[in-house]
Tab-separated table of C-alpha atoms in Angstrom:
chain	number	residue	atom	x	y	z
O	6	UNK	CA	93.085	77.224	109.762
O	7	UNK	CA	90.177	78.136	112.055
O	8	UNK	CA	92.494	79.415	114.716
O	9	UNK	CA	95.133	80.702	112.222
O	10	UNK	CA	91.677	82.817	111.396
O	11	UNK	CA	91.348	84.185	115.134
O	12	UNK	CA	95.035	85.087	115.289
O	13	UNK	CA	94.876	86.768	112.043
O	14	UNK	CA	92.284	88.703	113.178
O	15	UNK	CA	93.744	89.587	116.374
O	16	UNK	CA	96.775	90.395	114.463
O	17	UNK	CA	94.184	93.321	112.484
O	18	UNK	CA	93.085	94.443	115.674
O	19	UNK	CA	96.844	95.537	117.209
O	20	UNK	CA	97.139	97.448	113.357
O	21	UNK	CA	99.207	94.796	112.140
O	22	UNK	CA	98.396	93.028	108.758
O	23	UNK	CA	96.438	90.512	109.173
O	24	UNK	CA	98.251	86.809	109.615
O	25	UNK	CA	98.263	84.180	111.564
O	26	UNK	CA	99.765	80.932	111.902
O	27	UNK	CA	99.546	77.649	113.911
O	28	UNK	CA	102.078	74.971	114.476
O	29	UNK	CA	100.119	71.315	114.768
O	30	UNK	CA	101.772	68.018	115.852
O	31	UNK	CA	100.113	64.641	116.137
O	32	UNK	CA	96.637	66.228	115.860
O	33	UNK	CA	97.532	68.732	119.401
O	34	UNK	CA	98.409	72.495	118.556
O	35	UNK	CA	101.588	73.405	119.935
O	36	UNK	CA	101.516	77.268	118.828
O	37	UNK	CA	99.527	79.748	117.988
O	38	UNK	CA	100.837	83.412	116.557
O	39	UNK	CA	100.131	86.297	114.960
O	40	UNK	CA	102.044	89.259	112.810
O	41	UNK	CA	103.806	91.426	115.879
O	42	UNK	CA	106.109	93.137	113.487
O	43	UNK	CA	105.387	96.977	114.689
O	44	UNK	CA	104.507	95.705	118.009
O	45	UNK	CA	107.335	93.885	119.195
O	46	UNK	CA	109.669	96.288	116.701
O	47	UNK	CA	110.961	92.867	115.034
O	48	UNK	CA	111.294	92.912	111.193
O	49	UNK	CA	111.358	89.283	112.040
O	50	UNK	CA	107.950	88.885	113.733
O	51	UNK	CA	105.707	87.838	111.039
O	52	UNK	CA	103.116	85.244	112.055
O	53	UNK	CA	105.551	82.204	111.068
O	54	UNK	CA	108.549	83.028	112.401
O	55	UNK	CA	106.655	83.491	116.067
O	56	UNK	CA	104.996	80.486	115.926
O	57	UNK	CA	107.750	78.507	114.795
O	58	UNK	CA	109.541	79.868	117.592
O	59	UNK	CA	106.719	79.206	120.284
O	60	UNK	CA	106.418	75.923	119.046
O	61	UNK	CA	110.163	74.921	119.308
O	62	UNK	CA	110.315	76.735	122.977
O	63	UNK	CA	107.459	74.898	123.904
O	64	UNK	CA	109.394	71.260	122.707
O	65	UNK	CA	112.494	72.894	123.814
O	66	UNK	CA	113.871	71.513	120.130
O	67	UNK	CA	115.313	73.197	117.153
O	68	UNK	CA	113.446	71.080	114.843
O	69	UNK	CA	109.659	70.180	114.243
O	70	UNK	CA	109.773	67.038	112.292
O	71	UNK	CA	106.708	65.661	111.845
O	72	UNK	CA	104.790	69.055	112.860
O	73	UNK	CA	102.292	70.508	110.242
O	74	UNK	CA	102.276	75.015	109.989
O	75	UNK	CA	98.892	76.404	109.185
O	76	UNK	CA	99.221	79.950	108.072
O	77	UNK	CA	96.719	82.146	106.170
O	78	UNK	CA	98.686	83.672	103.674
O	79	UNK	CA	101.020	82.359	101.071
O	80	UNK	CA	104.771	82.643	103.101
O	81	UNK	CA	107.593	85.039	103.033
O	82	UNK	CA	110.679	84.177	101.400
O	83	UNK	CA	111.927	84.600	105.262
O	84	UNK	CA	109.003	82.583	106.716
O	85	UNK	CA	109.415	79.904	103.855
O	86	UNK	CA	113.294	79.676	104.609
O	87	UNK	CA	112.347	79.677	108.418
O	88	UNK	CA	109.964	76.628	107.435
O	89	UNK	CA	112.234	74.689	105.584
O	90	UNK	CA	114.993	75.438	108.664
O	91	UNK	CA	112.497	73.648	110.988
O	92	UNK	CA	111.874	70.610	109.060
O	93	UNK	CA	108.046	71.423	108.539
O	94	UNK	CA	106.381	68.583	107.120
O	95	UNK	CA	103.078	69.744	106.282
O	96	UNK	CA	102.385	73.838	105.220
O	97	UNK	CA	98.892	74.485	104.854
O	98	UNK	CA	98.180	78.143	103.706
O	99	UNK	CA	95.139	80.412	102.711
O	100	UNK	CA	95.647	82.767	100.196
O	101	UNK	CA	98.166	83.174	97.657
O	102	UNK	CA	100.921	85.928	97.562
O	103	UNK	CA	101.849	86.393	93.769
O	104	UNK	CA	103.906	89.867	95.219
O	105	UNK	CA	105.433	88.602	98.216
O	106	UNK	CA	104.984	84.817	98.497
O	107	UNK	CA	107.649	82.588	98.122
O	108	UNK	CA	105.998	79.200	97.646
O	109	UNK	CA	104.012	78.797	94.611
O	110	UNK	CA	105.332	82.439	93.815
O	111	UNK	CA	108.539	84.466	93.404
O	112	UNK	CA	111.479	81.981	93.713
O	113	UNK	CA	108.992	78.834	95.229
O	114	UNK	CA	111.903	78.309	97.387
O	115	UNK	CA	111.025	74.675	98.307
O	116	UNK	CA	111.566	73.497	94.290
O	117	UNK	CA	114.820	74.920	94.316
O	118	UNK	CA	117.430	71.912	94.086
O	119	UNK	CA	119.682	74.103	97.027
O	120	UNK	CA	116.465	73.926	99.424
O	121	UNK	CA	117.286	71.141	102.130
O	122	UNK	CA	114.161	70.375	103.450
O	123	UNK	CA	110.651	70.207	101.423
O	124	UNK	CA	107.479	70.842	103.028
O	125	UNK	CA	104.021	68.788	101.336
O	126	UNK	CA	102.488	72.316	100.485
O	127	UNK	CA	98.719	72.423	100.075
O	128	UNK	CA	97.420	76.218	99.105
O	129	UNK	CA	93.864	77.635	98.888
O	130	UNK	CA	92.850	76.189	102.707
O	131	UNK	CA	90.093	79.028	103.372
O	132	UNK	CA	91.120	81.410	100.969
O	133	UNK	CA	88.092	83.720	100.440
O	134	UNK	CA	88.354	84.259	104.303
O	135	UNK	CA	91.647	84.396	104.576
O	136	UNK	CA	91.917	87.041	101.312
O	137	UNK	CA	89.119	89.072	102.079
O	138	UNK	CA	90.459	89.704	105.979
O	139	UNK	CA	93.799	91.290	104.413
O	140	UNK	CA	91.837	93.236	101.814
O	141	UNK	CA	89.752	94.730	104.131
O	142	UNK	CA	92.445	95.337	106.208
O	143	UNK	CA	94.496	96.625	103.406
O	144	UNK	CA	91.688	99.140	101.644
O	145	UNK	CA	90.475	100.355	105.047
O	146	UNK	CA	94.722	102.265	105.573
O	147	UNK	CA	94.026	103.386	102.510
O	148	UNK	CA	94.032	107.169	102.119
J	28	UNK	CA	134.105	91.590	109.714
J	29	UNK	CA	136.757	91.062	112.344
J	30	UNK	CA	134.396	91.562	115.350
J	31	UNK	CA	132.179	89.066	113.069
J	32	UNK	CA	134.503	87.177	113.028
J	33	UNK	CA	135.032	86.871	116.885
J	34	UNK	CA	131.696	85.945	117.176
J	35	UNK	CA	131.538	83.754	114.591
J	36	UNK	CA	134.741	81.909	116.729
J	37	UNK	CA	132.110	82.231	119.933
J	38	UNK	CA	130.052	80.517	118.099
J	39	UNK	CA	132.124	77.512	117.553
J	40	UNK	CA	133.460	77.539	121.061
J	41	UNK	CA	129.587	76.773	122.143
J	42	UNK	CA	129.497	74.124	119.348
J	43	UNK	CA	127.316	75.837	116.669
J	44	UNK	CA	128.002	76.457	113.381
J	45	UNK	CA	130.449	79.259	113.396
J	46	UNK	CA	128.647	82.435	111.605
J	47	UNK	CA	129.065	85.843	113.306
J	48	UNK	CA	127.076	89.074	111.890
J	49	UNK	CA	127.178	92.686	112.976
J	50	UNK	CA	125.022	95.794	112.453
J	51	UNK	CA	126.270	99.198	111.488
J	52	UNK	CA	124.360	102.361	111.448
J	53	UNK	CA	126.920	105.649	111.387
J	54	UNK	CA	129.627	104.166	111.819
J	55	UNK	CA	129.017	102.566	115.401
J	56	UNK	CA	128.444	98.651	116.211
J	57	UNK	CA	124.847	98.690	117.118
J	58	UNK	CA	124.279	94.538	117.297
J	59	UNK	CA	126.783	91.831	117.519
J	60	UNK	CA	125.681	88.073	117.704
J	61	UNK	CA	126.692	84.779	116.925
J	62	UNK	CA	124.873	81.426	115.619
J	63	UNK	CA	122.772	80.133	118.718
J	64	UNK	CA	120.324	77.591	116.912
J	65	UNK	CA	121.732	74.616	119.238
J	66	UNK	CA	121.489	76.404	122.420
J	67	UNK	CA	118.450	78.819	122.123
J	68	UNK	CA	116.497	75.546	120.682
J	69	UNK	CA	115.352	77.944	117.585
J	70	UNK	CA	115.676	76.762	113.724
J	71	UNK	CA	115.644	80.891	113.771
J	72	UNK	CA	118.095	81.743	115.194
J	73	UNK	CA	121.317	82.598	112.884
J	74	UNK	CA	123.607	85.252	113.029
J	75	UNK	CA	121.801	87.499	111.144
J	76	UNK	CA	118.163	86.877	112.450
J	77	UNK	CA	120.105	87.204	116.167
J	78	UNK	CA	121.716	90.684	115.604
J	79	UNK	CA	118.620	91.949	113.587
J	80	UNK	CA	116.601	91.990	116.168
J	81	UNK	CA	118.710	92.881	118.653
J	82	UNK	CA	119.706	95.755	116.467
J	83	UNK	CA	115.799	96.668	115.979
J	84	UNK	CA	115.108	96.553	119.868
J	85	UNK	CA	118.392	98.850	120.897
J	86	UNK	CA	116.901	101.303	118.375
J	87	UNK	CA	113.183	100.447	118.796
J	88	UNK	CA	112.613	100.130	115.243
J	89	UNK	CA	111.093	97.554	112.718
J	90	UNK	CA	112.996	99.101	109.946
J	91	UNK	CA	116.945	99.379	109.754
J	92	UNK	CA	117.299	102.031	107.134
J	93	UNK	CA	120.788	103.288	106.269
J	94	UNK	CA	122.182	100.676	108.173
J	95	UNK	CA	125.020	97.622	107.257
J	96	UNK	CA	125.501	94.204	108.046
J	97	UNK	CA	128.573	92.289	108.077
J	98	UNK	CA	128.241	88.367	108.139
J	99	UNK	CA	130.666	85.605	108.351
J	100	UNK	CA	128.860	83.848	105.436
J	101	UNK	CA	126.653	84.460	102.414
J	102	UNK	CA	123.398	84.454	103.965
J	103	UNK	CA	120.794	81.679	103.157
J	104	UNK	CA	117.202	82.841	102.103
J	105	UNK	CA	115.558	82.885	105.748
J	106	UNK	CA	118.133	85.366	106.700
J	107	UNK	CA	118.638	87.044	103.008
J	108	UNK	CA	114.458	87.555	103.367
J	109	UNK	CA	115.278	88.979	106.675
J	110	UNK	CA	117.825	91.625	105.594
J	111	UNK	CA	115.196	92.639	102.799
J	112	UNK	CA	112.340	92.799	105.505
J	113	UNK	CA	114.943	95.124	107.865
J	114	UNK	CA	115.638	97.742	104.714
J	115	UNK	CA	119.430	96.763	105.511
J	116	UNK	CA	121.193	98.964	102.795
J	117	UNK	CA	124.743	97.419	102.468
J	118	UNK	CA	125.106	93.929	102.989
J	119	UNK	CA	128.673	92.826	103.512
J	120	UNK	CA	129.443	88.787	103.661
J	121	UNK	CA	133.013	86.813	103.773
J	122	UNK	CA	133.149	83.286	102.717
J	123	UNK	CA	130.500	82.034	99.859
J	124	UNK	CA	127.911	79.176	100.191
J	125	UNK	CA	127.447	77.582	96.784
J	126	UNK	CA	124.821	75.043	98.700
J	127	UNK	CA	123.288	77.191	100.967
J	128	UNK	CA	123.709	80.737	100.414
J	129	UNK	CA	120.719	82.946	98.558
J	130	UNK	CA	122.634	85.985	97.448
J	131	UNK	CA	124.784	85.117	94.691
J	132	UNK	CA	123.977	81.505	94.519
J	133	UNK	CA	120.382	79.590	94.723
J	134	UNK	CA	117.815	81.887	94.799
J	135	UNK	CA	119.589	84.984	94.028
J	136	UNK	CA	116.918	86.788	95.892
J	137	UNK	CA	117.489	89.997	95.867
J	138	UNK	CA	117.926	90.070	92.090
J	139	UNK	CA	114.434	88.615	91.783
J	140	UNK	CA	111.608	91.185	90.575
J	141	UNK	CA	109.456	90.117	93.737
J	142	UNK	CA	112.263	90.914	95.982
J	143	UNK	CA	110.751	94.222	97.937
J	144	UNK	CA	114.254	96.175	98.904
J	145	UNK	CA	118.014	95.024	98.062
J	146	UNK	CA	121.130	96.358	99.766
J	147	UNK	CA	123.716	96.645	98.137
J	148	UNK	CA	126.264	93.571	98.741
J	149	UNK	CA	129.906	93.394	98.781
J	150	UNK	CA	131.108	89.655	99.148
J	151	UNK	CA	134.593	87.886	99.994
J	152	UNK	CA	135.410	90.493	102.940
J	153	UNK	CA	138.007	87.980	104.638
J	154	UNK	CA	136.989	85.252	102.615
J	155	UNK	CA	139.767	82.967	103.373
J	156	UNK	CA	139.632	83.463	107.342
J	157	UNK	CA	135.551	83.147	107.086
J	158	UNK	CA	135.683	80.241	105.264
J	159	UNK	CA	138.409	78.237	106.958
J	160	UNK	CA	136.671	78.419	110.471
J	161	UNK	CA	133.837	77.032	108.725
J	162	UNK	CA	135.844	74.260	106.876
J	163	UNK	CA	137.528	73.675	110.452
J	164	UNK	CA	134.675	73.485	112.637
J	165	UNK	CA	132.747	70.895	110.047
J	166	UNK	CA	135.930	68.684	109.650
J	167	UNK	CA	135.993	68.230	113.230
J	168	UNK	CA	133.157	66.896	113.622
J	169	UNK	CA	133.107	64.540	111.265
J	170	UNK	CA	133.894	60.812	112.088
């Protein structure tokens, strides 16, 4: 969560909302990513769906099974469809979303009995860090 | 829906499931793509993730307002989270997906009071052609 952290911060840095996300297998990370939306003008390119990407590219595969997703904010209903797609086993995430997430919020896709795959899903993984960065990030584009 | 369609029959030719979406801003095809999960090695990459972002990059833009989308299927909730992230404003799909479709089955997402933007959606356009290449292309395959 460390390095989802850095790439979070990064992400602030380019004037994009502060997330970031890293894709772990067998204790190596295999991708590291951060929100690109305005950047890369991709509706598409939050912090989840690039690493997910990266990582498959990287293990030229279509599925992570057995790969863990650290991300710093609660996902997406996009992202958490996009996670359940690759056949996550492990999401780790830092702060909750009760507006946009999709997890332990909203619909909390993965307990819905038409979601085919189930991450383990453990929330609250550096979430004082991970909330205040977005804050910040947030009240500073304030008018 | 017919030049969905055509993709969507693309699709199939390379061996992925056969979904084919299209963008529509003003009346003119902007984006046209076709299910490449299998050979792009990316859980992402659906029809309507695909022509998203290649609509978003032809128009440099992270936000799709005013324009359609036309899809083979009822999108699942990666994708239906996508068209919500892209501002899509009409959302027009052909065959339904009782198991995994997030429109008017599952998730429902865009009737859900966290759900940021919702097109407007029109379903069954060419139902029966839509869903028979689907039905085809799965009974094919099997043993």
């Amino acid at each position: 969560m460390e390095m989802a952290l850095t790439e979070a911060e990064a992400a602030a840095e380019r004037g994009e909302p502060p997330v970031g996300a890293v894709v772990v297998l067998k204790g190596e990370v295999v991708a590291a990513a951060g929100n690109r939306v305005r950047e890369n003008a991709d509706p598409t390119a939050h912090a989840e769906i690039l690493v997910l990407r990266q990582a498959c590219r990287t293990l030229n595969t279509h599925r992570l099974d057995g790969a863990d997703l650290h991300v710093t904010l609660e996902p997406c209903p996009m992202c958490a469809g996009a996670i359940a797609e690759a056949r996550i086993r492990r999401l780790y995430y830092g702060a909750e979303d009760p507006k946009g997430g999709a997890v332990d919020n909203g619909v909390r896709l993965f307990d819905q009995p038409t979601c085919h795959h189930r991450p383990e899903v453990y929330g609250g993984i550096l979430e004082i860090r991970c909330s205040e960065l977005l804050k910040g990030f947030f009240s500073a584009r304030r008018p």
